PDB file of N, CA and C in Angstrom:
ATOM      1  N   MET G   1     315.077  41.990 189.710  1.00 64.00           N
ATOM      2  CA  MET G   1     314.948  41.686 188.345  1.00 64.00           C
ATOM      3  C   MET G   1     313.646  41.860 187.779  1.00 64.00           C
ATOM      4  N   LYS G   2     312.591  41.448 188.594  1.00 61.00           N
ATOM      5  CA  LYS G   2     311.184  41.694 188.232  1.00 61.00           C
ATOM      6  C   LYS G   2     310.834  43.237 188.166  1.00 61.00           C
ATOM      7  N   HIS G   3     311.440  43.921 189.287  1.00 62.00           N
ATOM      8  CA  HIS G   3     311.321  45.289 189.354  1.00 62.00           C
ATOM      9  C   HIS G   3     311.781  46.085 188.053  1.00 62.00           C
ATOM     10  N   GLN G   4     312.978  45.764 187.736  1.00 66.00           N
ATOM     11  CA  GLN G   4     313.543  46.182 186.423  1.00 66.00           C
ATOM     12  C   GLN G   4     312.712  45.892 185.335  1.00 66.00           C
ATOM     13  N   ASN G   5     312.060  44.751 185.135  1.00 59.00           N
ATOM     14  CA  ASN G   5     311.368  44.426 184.034  1.00 59.00           C
ATOM     15  C   ASN G   5     310.084  45.138 183.993  1.00 59.00           C
ATOM     16  N   ASP G   6     309.472  45.336 185.225  1.00 58.00           N
ATOM     17  CA  ASP G   6     308.242  46.251 185.429  1.00 58.00           C
ATOM     18  C   ASP G   6     308.504  47.674 184.848  1.00 58.00           C
ATOM     19  N   ILE G   7     309.586  48.279 185.344  1.00 65.00           N
ATOM     20  CA  ILE G   7     309.931  49.669 184.913  1.00 65.00           C
ATOM     21  C   ILE G   7     309.987  49.649 183.423  1.00 65.00           C
ATOM     22  N   LYS G   8     310.840  48.703 182.841  1.00 64.00           N
ATOM     23  CA  LYS G   8     310.949  48.752 181.296  1.00 64.00           C
ATOM     24  C   LYS G   8     309.629  48.690 180.689  1.00 64.00           C
ATOM     25  N   LEU G   9     308.704  47.768 181.176  1.00 64.00           N
ATOM     26  CA  LEU G   9     307.327  47.596 180.488  1.00 64.00           C
ATOM     27  C   LEU G   9     306.536  48.943 180.845  1.00 64.00           C
ATOM     28  N   GLN G  10     306.577  49.592 181.781  1.00 70.00           N
ATOM     29  CA  GLN G  10     305.982  50.792 182.078  1.00 70.00           C
ATOM     30  C   GLN G  10     306.411  51.812 180.940  1.00 70.00           C
ATOM     31  N   ASN G  11     307.850  51.996 180.867  1.00 84.00           N
ATOM     32  CA  ASN G  11     308.334  53.021 180.000  1.00 84.00           C
ATOM     33  C   ASN G  11     307.860  52.706 178.514  1.00 84.00           C
ATOM     34  N   GLU G  12     307.768  51.424 178.108  1.00 88.00           N
ATOM     35  CA  GLU G  12     307.247  51.099 176.876  1.00 88.00           C
ATOM     36  C   GLU G  12     305.724  51.460 176.725  1.00 88.00           C
ATOM     37  N   GLN G  13     305.054  51.317 177.681  1.00 88.00           N
ATOM     38  CA  GLN G  13     303.571  51.549 177.585  1.00 88.00           C
ATOM     39  C   GLN G  13     303.349  53.081 177.638  1.00 88.00           C
ATOM     40  N   GLU G  14     304.235  53.766 178.262  1.00 91.00           N
ATOM     41  CA  GLU G  14     304.227  55.183 178.211  1.00 91.00           C
ATOM     42  C   GLU G  14     304.521  55.919 176.812  1.00 91.00           C
ATOM     43  N   ILE G  15     305.543  55.205 176.290  1.00 92.00           N
ATOM     44  CA  ILE G  15     305.939  55.679 174.939  1.00 92.00           C
ATOM     45  C   ILE G  15     304.762  55.430 173.922  1.00 92.00           C
ATOM     46  N   LYS G  16     304.210  54.402 173.947  1.00 94.00           N
ATOM     47  CA  LYS G  16     303.119  53.892 173.227  1.00 94.00           C
ATOM     48  C   LYS G  16     301.910  54.788 173.291  1.00 94.00           C
ATOM     49  N   LEU G  17     301.613  55.248 174.589  1.00 94.00           N
ATOM     50  CA  LEU G  17     300.536  56.056 174.907  1.00 94.00           C
ATOM     51  C   LEU G  17     300.896  57.528 174.354  1.00 94.00           C
ATOM     52  N   PHE G  18     302.260  57.961 174.362  1.00 96.00           N
ATOM     53  CA  PHE G  18     302.544  59.257 173.874  1.00 96.00           C
ATOM     54  C   PHE G  18     302.526  59.356 172.482  1.00 96.00           C
ATOM     55  N   GLU G  19     302.705  58.255 171.713  1.00 96.00           N
ATOM     56  CA  GLU G  19     302.554  58.237 170.315  1.00 96.00           C
ATOM     57  C   GLU G  19     301.113  58.360 169.839  1.00 96.00           C
ATOM     58  N   THR G  20     300.410  57.541 170.566  1.00 97.00           N
ATOM     59  CA  THR G  20     298.958  57.637 170.320  1.00 97.00           C
ATOM     60  C   THR G  20     298.353  59.088 170.508  1.00 97.00           C
ATOM     61  N   ALA G  21     298.765  59.656 171.647  1.00 97.00           N
ATOM     62  CA  ALA G  21     298.337  61.102 172.069  1.00 97.00           C
ATOM     63  C   ALA G  21     298.781  62.062 170.904  1.00 97.00           C
ATOM     64  N   LYS G  22     299.911  61.907 170.265  1.00 98.00           N
ATOM     65  CA  LYS G  22     300.379  62.743 169.170  1.00 98.00           C
ATOM     66  C   LYS G  22     299.570  62.605 168.006  1.00 98.00           C
ATOM     67  N   LYS G  23     299.225  61.258 167.639  1.00 97.00           N
ATOM     68  CA  LYS G  23     298.433  61.182 166.474  1.00 97.00           C
ATOM     69  C   LYS G  23     297.046  61.685 166.521  1.00 97.00           C
ATOM     70  N   ARG G  24     296.447  61.523 167.836  1.00 97.00           N
ATOM     71  CA  ARG G  24     295.188  62.080 168.147  1.00 97.00           C
ATOM     72  C   ARG G  24     295.228  63.622 168.096  1.00 97.00           C
ATOM     73  N   MET G  25     296.322  64.088 168.637  1.00 98.00           N
ATOM     74  CA  MET G  25     296.418  65.588 168.760  1.00 98.00           C
ATOM     75  C   MET G  25     296.723  66.299 167.208  1.00 98.00           C
ATOM     76  N   THR G  26     297.279  65.559 166.343  1.00 98.00           N
ATOM     77  CA  THR G  26     297.473  65.949 165.034  1.00 98.00           C
ATOM     78  C   THR G  26     296.154  65.913 164.357  1.00 98.00           C
ATOM     79  N   SER G  27     295.196  64.838 164.489  1.00 97.00           N
ATOM     80  CA  SER G  27     293.946  64.864 163.870  1.00 97.00           C
ATOM     81  C   SER G  27     293.096  65.982 164.499  1.00 97.00           C
ATOM     82  N   PHE G  28     293.066  66.314 165.764  1.00 97.00           N
ATOM     83  CA  PHE G  28     292.441  67.332 166.459  1.00 97.00           C
ATOM     84  C   PHE G  28     292.771  68.714 165.901  1.00 97.00           C
ATOM     85  N   LEU G  29     294.050  68.962 165.626  1.00 97.00           N
ATOM     86  CA  LEU G  29     294.510  70.261 165.265  1.00 97.00           C
ATOM     87  C   LEU G  29     294.087  70.464 163.783  1.00 97.00           C
ATOM     88  N   LYS G  30     294.261  69.386 162.833  1.00 97.00           N
ATOM     89  CA  LYS G  30     293.968  69.532 161.487  1.00 97.00           C
ATOM     90  C   LYS G  30     292.455  69.831 161.213  1.00 97.00           C
ATOM     91  N   ALA G  31     291.717  69.164 162.119  1.00 97.00           N
ATOM     92  CA  ALA G  31     290.105  69.133 162.000  1.00 97.00           C
ATOM     93  C   ALA G  31     289.711  70.468 162.503  1.00 97.00           C
ATOM     94  N   ASN G  32     290.188  71.138 163.386  1.00 97.00           N
ATOM     95  CA  ASN G  32     289.636  72.162 164.102  1.00 97.00           C
ATOM     96  C   ASN G  32     290.313  73.596 163.811  1.00 97.00           C
ATOM     97  N   TYR G  33     291.490  73.583 163.281  1.00 97.00           N
ATOM     98  CA  TYR G  33     292.159  74.838 163.076  1.00 97.00           C
ATOM     99  C   TYR G  33     292.563  75.120 161.620  1.00 97.00           C
ATOM    100  N   GLU G  34     292.573  76.438 161.168  1.00 96.00           N
ATOM    101  CA  GLU G  34     293.093  76.775 159.855  1.00 96.00           C
ATOM    102  C   GLU G  34     294.512  76.833 159.718  1.00 96.00           C
ATOM    103  N   ASN G  35     294.971  76.593 158.278  1.00 94.00           N
ATOM    104  CA  ASN G  35     296.319  76.705 158.105  1.00 94.00           C
ATOM    105  C   ASN G  35     297.432  75.978 158.764  1.00 94.00           C
ATOM    106  N   ILE G  36     297.057  74.676 159.064  1.00 96.00           N
ATOM    107  CA  ILE G  36     298.096  73.858 159.775  1.00 96.00           C
ATOM    108  C   ILE G  36     298.907  73.139 158.784  1.00 96.00           C
ATOM    109  N   SER G  37     300.193  73.622 158.450  1.00 95.00           N
ATOM    110  CA  SER G  37     300.980  72.912 157.446  1.00 95.00           C
ATOM    111  C   SER G  37     302.039  71.891 158.122  1.00 95.00           C
ATOM    112  N   ASP G  38     302.372  72.365 159.319  1.00 97.00           N
ATOM    113  CA  ASP G  38     303.447  71.681 160.015  1.00 97.00           C
ATOM    114  C   ASP G  38     303.251  71.604 161.466  1.00 97.00           C
ATOM    115  N   ILE G  39     303.401  70.370 162.072  1.00 98.00           N
ATOM    116  CA  ILE G  39     303.216  70.254 163.506  1.00 98.00           C
ATOM    117  C   ILE G  39     304.446  69.577 164.080  1.00 98.00           C
ATOM    118  N   THR G  40     305.047  70.322 165.077  1.00 98.00           N
ATOM    119  CA  THR G  40     306.320  69.888 165.711  1.00 98.00           C
ATOM    120  C   THR G  40     305.928  69.622 167.244  1.00 98.00           C
ATOM    121  N   TYR G  41     306.317  68.415 167.694  1.00 98.00           N
ATOM    122  CA  TYR G  41     306.051  67.965 169.091  1.00 98.00           C
ATOM    123  C   TYR G  41     307.152  68.027 169.881  1.00 98.00           C
ATOM    124  N   LYS G  42     307.086  68.586 171.135  1.00 97.00           N
ATOM    125  CA  LYS G  42     308.220  68.482 172.145  1.00 97.00           C
ATOM    126  C   LYS G  42     308.137  67.048 172.526  1.00 97.00           C
ATOM    127  N   GLU G  43     309.270  66.512 172.913  1.00 92.00           N
ATOM    128  CA  GLU G  43     309.418  65.198 173.319  1.00 92.00           C
ATOM    129  C   GLU G  43     309.344  65.076 174.831  1.00 92.00           C
ATOM    130  N   LYS G  44     308.520  65.870 175.530  1.00 91.00           N
ATOM    131  CA  LYS G  44     308.313  65.691 176.889  1.00 91.00           C
ATOM    132  C   LYS G  44     306.693  65.513 177.036  1.00 91.00           C
ATOM    133  N   TYR G  45     306.483  64.823 178.179  1.00 93.00           N
ATOM    134  CA  TYR G  45     304.948  64.639 178.418  1.00 93.00           C
ATOM    135  C   TYR G  45     304.817  64.467 179.921  1.00 93.00           C
ATOM    136  N   ASP G  46     303.621  64.702 180.342  1.00 92.00           N
ATOM    137  CA  ASP G  46     303.342  64.311 181.806  1.00 92.00           C
ATOM    138  C   ASP G  46     302.129  63.570 181.778  1.00 92.00           C
ATOM    139  N   ILE G  47     301.971  62.575 182.783  1.00 92.00           N
ATOM    140  CA  ILE G  47     300.837  61.730 182.860  1.00 92.00           C
ATOM    141  C   ILE G  47     300.061  61.987 184.171  1.00 92.00           C
ATOM    142  N   ASP G  48     298.833  62.484 184.020  1.00 88.00           N
ATOM    143  CA  ASP G  48     298.150  62.880 185.315  1.00 88.00           C
ATOM    144  C   ASP G  48     297.585  61.597 185.934  1.00 88.00           C
ATOM    145  N   PRO G  49     297.132  61.738 187.359  1.00 86.00           N
ATOM    146  CA  PRO G  49     296.771  60.527 187.903  1.00 86.00           C
ATOM    147  C   PRO G  49     295.565  59.807 187.354  1.00 86.00           C
ATOM    148  N   MET G  50     294.788  60.477 186.579  1.00 85.00           N
ATOM    149  CA  MET G  50     293.673  59.910 185.908  1.00 85.00           C
ATOM    150  C   MET G  50     294.065  59.197 184.566  1.00 85.00           C
ATOM    151  N   GLY G  51     295.105  59.096 184.187  1.00 83.00           N
ATOM    152  CA  GLY G  51     295.758  58.441 183.091  1.00 83.00           C
ATOM    153  C   GLY G  51     295.916  59.341 181.955  1.00 83.00           C
ATOM    154  N   GLY G  52     295.460  60.622 181.853  1.00 92.00           N
ATOM    155  CA  GLY G  52     295.576  61.410 180.813  1.00 92.00           C
ATOM    156  C   GLY G  52     297.162  61.731 180.570  1.00 92.00           C
ATOM    157  N   ILE G  53     297.312  62.098 179.290  1.00 96.00           N
ATOM    158  CA  ILE G  53     298.837  62.417 178.972  1.00 96.00           C
ATOM    159  C   ILE G  53     298.898  63.790 178.245  1.00 96.00           C
ATOM    160  N   SER G  54     299.756  64.677 178.528  1.00 96.00           N
ATOM    161  CA  SER G  54     299.889  65.982 177.948  1.00 96.00           C
ATOM    162  C   SER G  54     300.831  65.867 176.691  1.00 96.00           C
ATOM    163  N   VAL G  55     300.499  66.480 175.671  1.00 97.00           N
ATOM    164  CA  VAL G  55     301.285  66.767 174.487  1.00 97.00           C
ATOM    165  C   VAL G  55     301.388  68.279 174.209  1.00 97.00           C
ATOM    166  N   GLU G  56     302.556  68.610 173.757  1.00 97.00           N
ATOM    167  CA  GLU G  56     302.861  70.196 173.407  1.00 97.00           C
ATOM    168  C   GLU G  56     303.686  70.229 172.268  1.00 97.00           C
ATOM    169  N   GLY G  57     303.631  71.493 171.737  1.00 98.00           N
ATOM    170  CA  GLY G  57     304.685  71.743 170.679  1.00 98.00           C
ATOM    171  C   GLY G  57     304.305  73.181 170.051  1.00 98.00           C
ATOM    172  N   TYR G  58     304.519  73.122 168.626  1.00 98.00           N
ATOM    173  CA  TYR G  58     304.311  74.302 167.928  1.00 98.00           C
ATOM    174  C   TYR G  58     303.819  74.060 166.477  1.00 98.00           C
ATOM    175  N   LEU G  59     303.297  75.084 165.929  1.00 98.00           N
ATOM    176  CA  LEU G  59     302.716  74.937 164.560  1.00 98.00           C
ATOM    177  C   LEU G  59     303.560  75.699 163.430  1.00 98.00           C
ATOM    178  N   ASN G  60     303.480  75.078 162.233  1.00 97.00           N
ATOM    179  CA  ASN G  60     304.070  75.803 161.080  1.00 97.00           C
ATOM    180  C   ASN G  60     305.559  76.269 161.279  1.00 97.00           C
ATOM    181  N   LYS G  61     306.259  75.511 161.924  1.00 96.00           N
ATOM    182  CA  LYS G  61     307.738  75.960 162.223  1.00 96.00           C
ATOM    183  C   LYS G  61     307.921  77.244 163.032  1.00 96.00           C
ATOM    184  N   ASP G  62     306.887  77.562 163.733  1.00 97.00           N
ATOM    185  CA  ASP G  62     306.894  78.891 164.265  1.00 97.00           C
ATOM    186  C   ASP G  62     306.808  78.757 165.862  1.00 97.00           C
ATOM    187  N   PRO G  63     307.935  78.721 166.614  1.00 96.00           N
ATOM    188  CA  PRO G  63     307.847  78.435 168.088  1.00 96.00           C
ATOM    189  C   PRO G  63     306.757  79.348 168.977  1.00 96.00           C
ATOM    190  N   LYS G  64     306.506  80.468 168.403  1.00 95.00           N
ATOM    191  CA  LYS G  64     305.442  81.349 168.910  1.00 95.00           C
ATOM    192  C   LYS G  64     304.047  80.835 168.791  1.00 95.00           C
ATOM    193  N   GLN G  65     303.825  79.940 167.923  1.00 97.00           N
ATOM    194  CA  GLN G  65     302.580  79.409 167.658  1.00 97.00           C
ATOM    195  C   GLN G  65     302.377  78.079 168.465  1.00 97.00           C
ATOM    196  N   GLU G  66     302.289  78.141 169.741  1.00 97.00           N
ATOM    197  CA  GLU G  66     302.389  77.005 170.624  1.00 97.00           C
ATOM    198  C   GLU G  66     300.947  76.344 170.705  1.00 97.00           C
ATOM    199  N   PHE G  67     300.919  75.105 171.134  1.00 98.00           N
ATOM    200  CA  PHE G  67     299.841  74.419 171.501  1.00 98.00           C
ATOM    201  C   PHE G  67     300.148  73.386 172.692  1.00 98.00           C
ATOM    202  N   TRP G  68     299.174  72.947 173.358  1.00 97.00           N
ATOM    203  CA  TRP G  68     299.147  71.908 174.378  1.00 97.00           C
ATOM    204  C   TRP G  68     297.893  71.224 174.359  1.00 97.00           C
ATOM    205  N   GLY G  69     297.893  69.958 174.678  1.00 97.00           N
ATOM    206  CA  GLY G  69     296.501  69.426 174.862  1.00 97.00           C
ATOM    207  C   GLY G  69     296.702  68.093 175.844  1.00 97.00           C
ATOM    208  N   ILE G  70     295.518  67.698 176.420  1.00 97.00           N
ATOM    209  CA  ILE G  70     295.486  66.503 177.334  1.00 97.00           C
ATOM    210  C   ILE G  70     294.648  65.418 176.623  1.00 97.00           C
ATOM    211  N   TYR G  71     295.432  64.315 176.280  1.00 97.00           N
ATOM    212  CA  TYR G  71     294.833  63.077 175.555  1.00 97.00           C
ATOM    213  C   TYR G  71     294.216  62.229 176.712  1.00 97.00           C
ATOM    214  N   ASN G  72     292.823  62.116 176.655  1.00 95.00           N
ATOM    215  CA  ASN G  72     292.096  61.093 177.433  1.00 95.00           C
ATOM    216  C   ASN G  72     292.009  59.866 176.800  1.00 95.00           C
ATOM    217  N   LYS G  73     292.817  58.876 177.412  1.00 92.00           N
ATOM    218  CA  LYS G  73     292.948  57.556 176.693  1.00 92.00           C
ATOM    219  C   LYS G  73     291.555  56.832 176.988  1.00 92.00           C
ATOM    220  N   SER G  74     290.877  56.941 177.911  1.00 91.00           N
ATOM    221  CA  SER G  74     289.574  56.331 178.048  1.00 91.00           C
ATOM    222  C   SER G  74     288.552  56.733 177.063  1.00 91.00           C
ATOM    223  N   MET G  75     288.552  57.940 176.678  1.00 93.00           N
ATOM    224  CA  MET G  75     287.540  58.485 175.684  1.00 93.00           C
ATOM    225  C   MET G  75     288.113  58.569 174.304  1.00 93.00           C
ATOM    226  N   ASP G  76     289.497  58.373 174.110  1.00 95.00           N
ATOM    227  CA  ASP G  76     290.230  58.476 172.979  1.00 95.00           C
ATOM    228  C   ASP G  76     289.919  59.762 172.449  1.00 95.00           C
ATOM    229  N   GLU G  77     290.239  60.930 173.065  1.00 95.00           N
ATOM    230  CA  GLU G  77     289.980  62.175 172.555  1.00 95.00           C
ATOM    231  C   GLU G  77     290.929  63.206 173.293  1.00 95.00           C
ATOM    232  N   ILE G  78     291.049  64.477 172.712  1.00 96.00           N
ATOM    233  CA  ILE G  78     291.814  65.442 173.355  1.00 96.00           C
ATOM    234  C   ILE G  78     290.715  66.288 174.273  1.00 96.00           C
ATOM    235  N   GLY G  79     291.099  66.211 175.578  1.00 91.00           N
ATOM    236  CA  GLY G  79     290.145  66.826 176.483  1.00 91.00           C
ATOM    237  C   GLY G  79     290.341  68.234 176.552  1.00 91.00           C
ATOM    238  N   GLY G  80     291.331  68.876 177.374  1.00 91.00           N
ATOM    239  CA  GLY G  80     291.711  70.216 177.355  1.00 91.00           C
ATOM    240  C   GLY G  80     292.685  70.495 176.301  1.00 91.00           C
ATOM    241  N   SER G  81     292.603  71.802 175.793  1.00 95.00           N
ATOM    242  CA  SER G  81     293.671  72.181 174.970  1.00 95.00           C
ATOM    243  C   SER G  81     293.809  73.867 175.030  1.00 95.00           C
ATOM    244  N   SER G  82     294.976  74.186 174.448  1.00 96.00           N
ATOM    245  CA  SER G  82     295.246  75.626 174.102  1.00 96.00           C
ATOM    246  C   SER G  82     296.133  75.649 172.864  1.00 96.00           C
ATOM    247  N   VAL G  83     295.535  76.464 171.944  1.00 97.00           N
ATOM    248  CA  VAL G  83     296.282  76.387 170.539  1.00 97.00           C
ATOM    249  C   VAL G  83     296.187  77.790 170.054  1.00 97.00           C
ATOM    250  N   GLU G  84     297.341  78.248 169.666  1.00 96.00           N
ATOM    251  CA  GLU G  84     297.815  79.700 169.087  1.00 96.00           C
ATOM    252  C   GLU G  84     297.538  79.480 167.716  1.00 96.00           C
ATOM    253  N   ALA G  85     296.163  79.311 167.244  1.00 96.00           N
ATOM    254  CA  ALA G  85     295.886  79.211 165.834  1.00 96.00           C
ATOM    255  C   ALA G  85     294.437  79.715 165.563  1.00 96.00           C
ATOM    256  N   GLU G  86     294.035  80.043 164.474  1.00 95.00           N
ATOM    257  CA  GLU G  86     292.745  80.507 164.003  1.00 95.00           C
ATOM    258  C   GLU G  86     291.856  79.137 163.886  1.00 95.00           C
ATOM    259  N   LYS G  87     290.717  79.223 164.785  1.00 96.00           N
ATOM    260  CA  LYS G  87     289.766  78.060 164.561  1.00 96.00           C
ATOM    261  C   LYS G  87     288.924  78.088 163.141  1.00 96.00           C
ATOM    262  N   LYS G  88     288.605  76.964 162.667  1.00 96.00           N
ATOM    263  CA  LYS G  88     287.887  76.942 161.462  1.00 96.00           C
ATOM    264  C   LYS G  88     286.489  77.371 161.873  1.00 96.00           C
ATOM    265  N   ALA G  89     285.737  78.088 160.886  1.00 95.00           N
ATOM    266  CA  ALA G  89     284.499  78.754 161.128  1.00 95.00           C
ATOM    267  C   ALA G  89     283.459  77.634 161.647  1.00 95.00           C
ATOM    268  N   ALA G  90     283.493  76.557 160.985  1.00 95.00           N
ATOM    269  CA  ALA G  90     282.568  75.350 161.287  1.00 95.00           C
ATOM    270  C   ALA G  90     282.712  74.794 162.797  1.00 95.00           C
ATOM    271  N   CYS G  91     283.958  75.212 163.347  1.00 94.00           N
ATOM    272  CA  CYS G  91     284.321  74.554 164.656  1.00 94.00           C
ATOM    273  C   CYS G  91     284.370  75.751 165.639  1.00 94.00           C
ATOM    274  N   GLU G  92     283.793  76.839 165.552  1.00 89.00           N
ATOM    275  CA  GLU G  92     283.914  77.878 166.458  1.00 89.00           C
ATOM    276  C   GLU G  92     283.016  77.595 167.791  1.00 89.00           C
ATOM    277  N   LYS G  93     281.888  77.035 167.671  1.00 90.00           N
ATOM    278  CA  LYS G  93     280.954  76.773 168.787  1.00 90.00           C
ATOM    279  C   LYS G  93     281.347  75.723 169.524  1.00 90.00           C
ATOM    280  N   GLU G  94     281.633  74.634 168.899  1.00 90.00           N
ATOM    281  CA  GLU G  94     282.168  73.305 169.538  1.00 90.00           C
ATOM    282  C   GLU G  94     283.110  72.719 168.585  1.00 90.00           C
ATOM    283  N   PHE G  95     284.072  71.844 169.189  1.00 92.00           N
ATOM    284  CA  PHE G  95     285.055  71.302 168.298  1.00 92.00           C
ATOM    285  C   PHE G  95     284.409  70.283 167.424  1.00 92.00           C
ATOM    286  N   CYS G  96     285.112  70.339 166.205  1.00 93.00           N
ATOM    287  CA  CYS G  96     284.789  69.317 165.116  1.00 93.00           C
ATOM    288  C   CYS G  96     285.093  67.989 165.383  1.00 93.00           C
ATOM    289  N   LYS G  97     284.537  67.004 164.850  1.00 92.00           N
ATOM    290  CA  LYS G  97     284.888  65.598 164.952  1.00 92.00           C
ATOM    291  C   LYS G  97     286.329  65.478 164.329  1.00 92.00           C
ATOM    292  N   TYR G  98     287.114  64.524 164.860  1.00 91.00           N
ATOM    293  CA  TYR G  98     288.331  64.202 164.339  1.00 91.00           C
ATOM    294  C   TYR G  98     288.724  62.814 164.439  1.00 91.00           C
TER     295      TYR G  98
END
């Protein structure tokens, strides 16, 4: 019984972490890239051994305009990312704050 409760609690924590990661990724994308009107997330994620969680999806209702990123919970930021979109001029050399 305790084991089942532990699994349920872990799943709830993962879902909460995934929702936080999606919010931070949304902020990251809008702050750093041009012409983002719509963000669609895939409902799958991976958690790495260091506690980071991946988020991925596509932009502007175009499945070819893919993105993915790793949310670093301890730093509350997107660590690594790949985005098929044009960066804002002010964010070319380093990512803008989000």
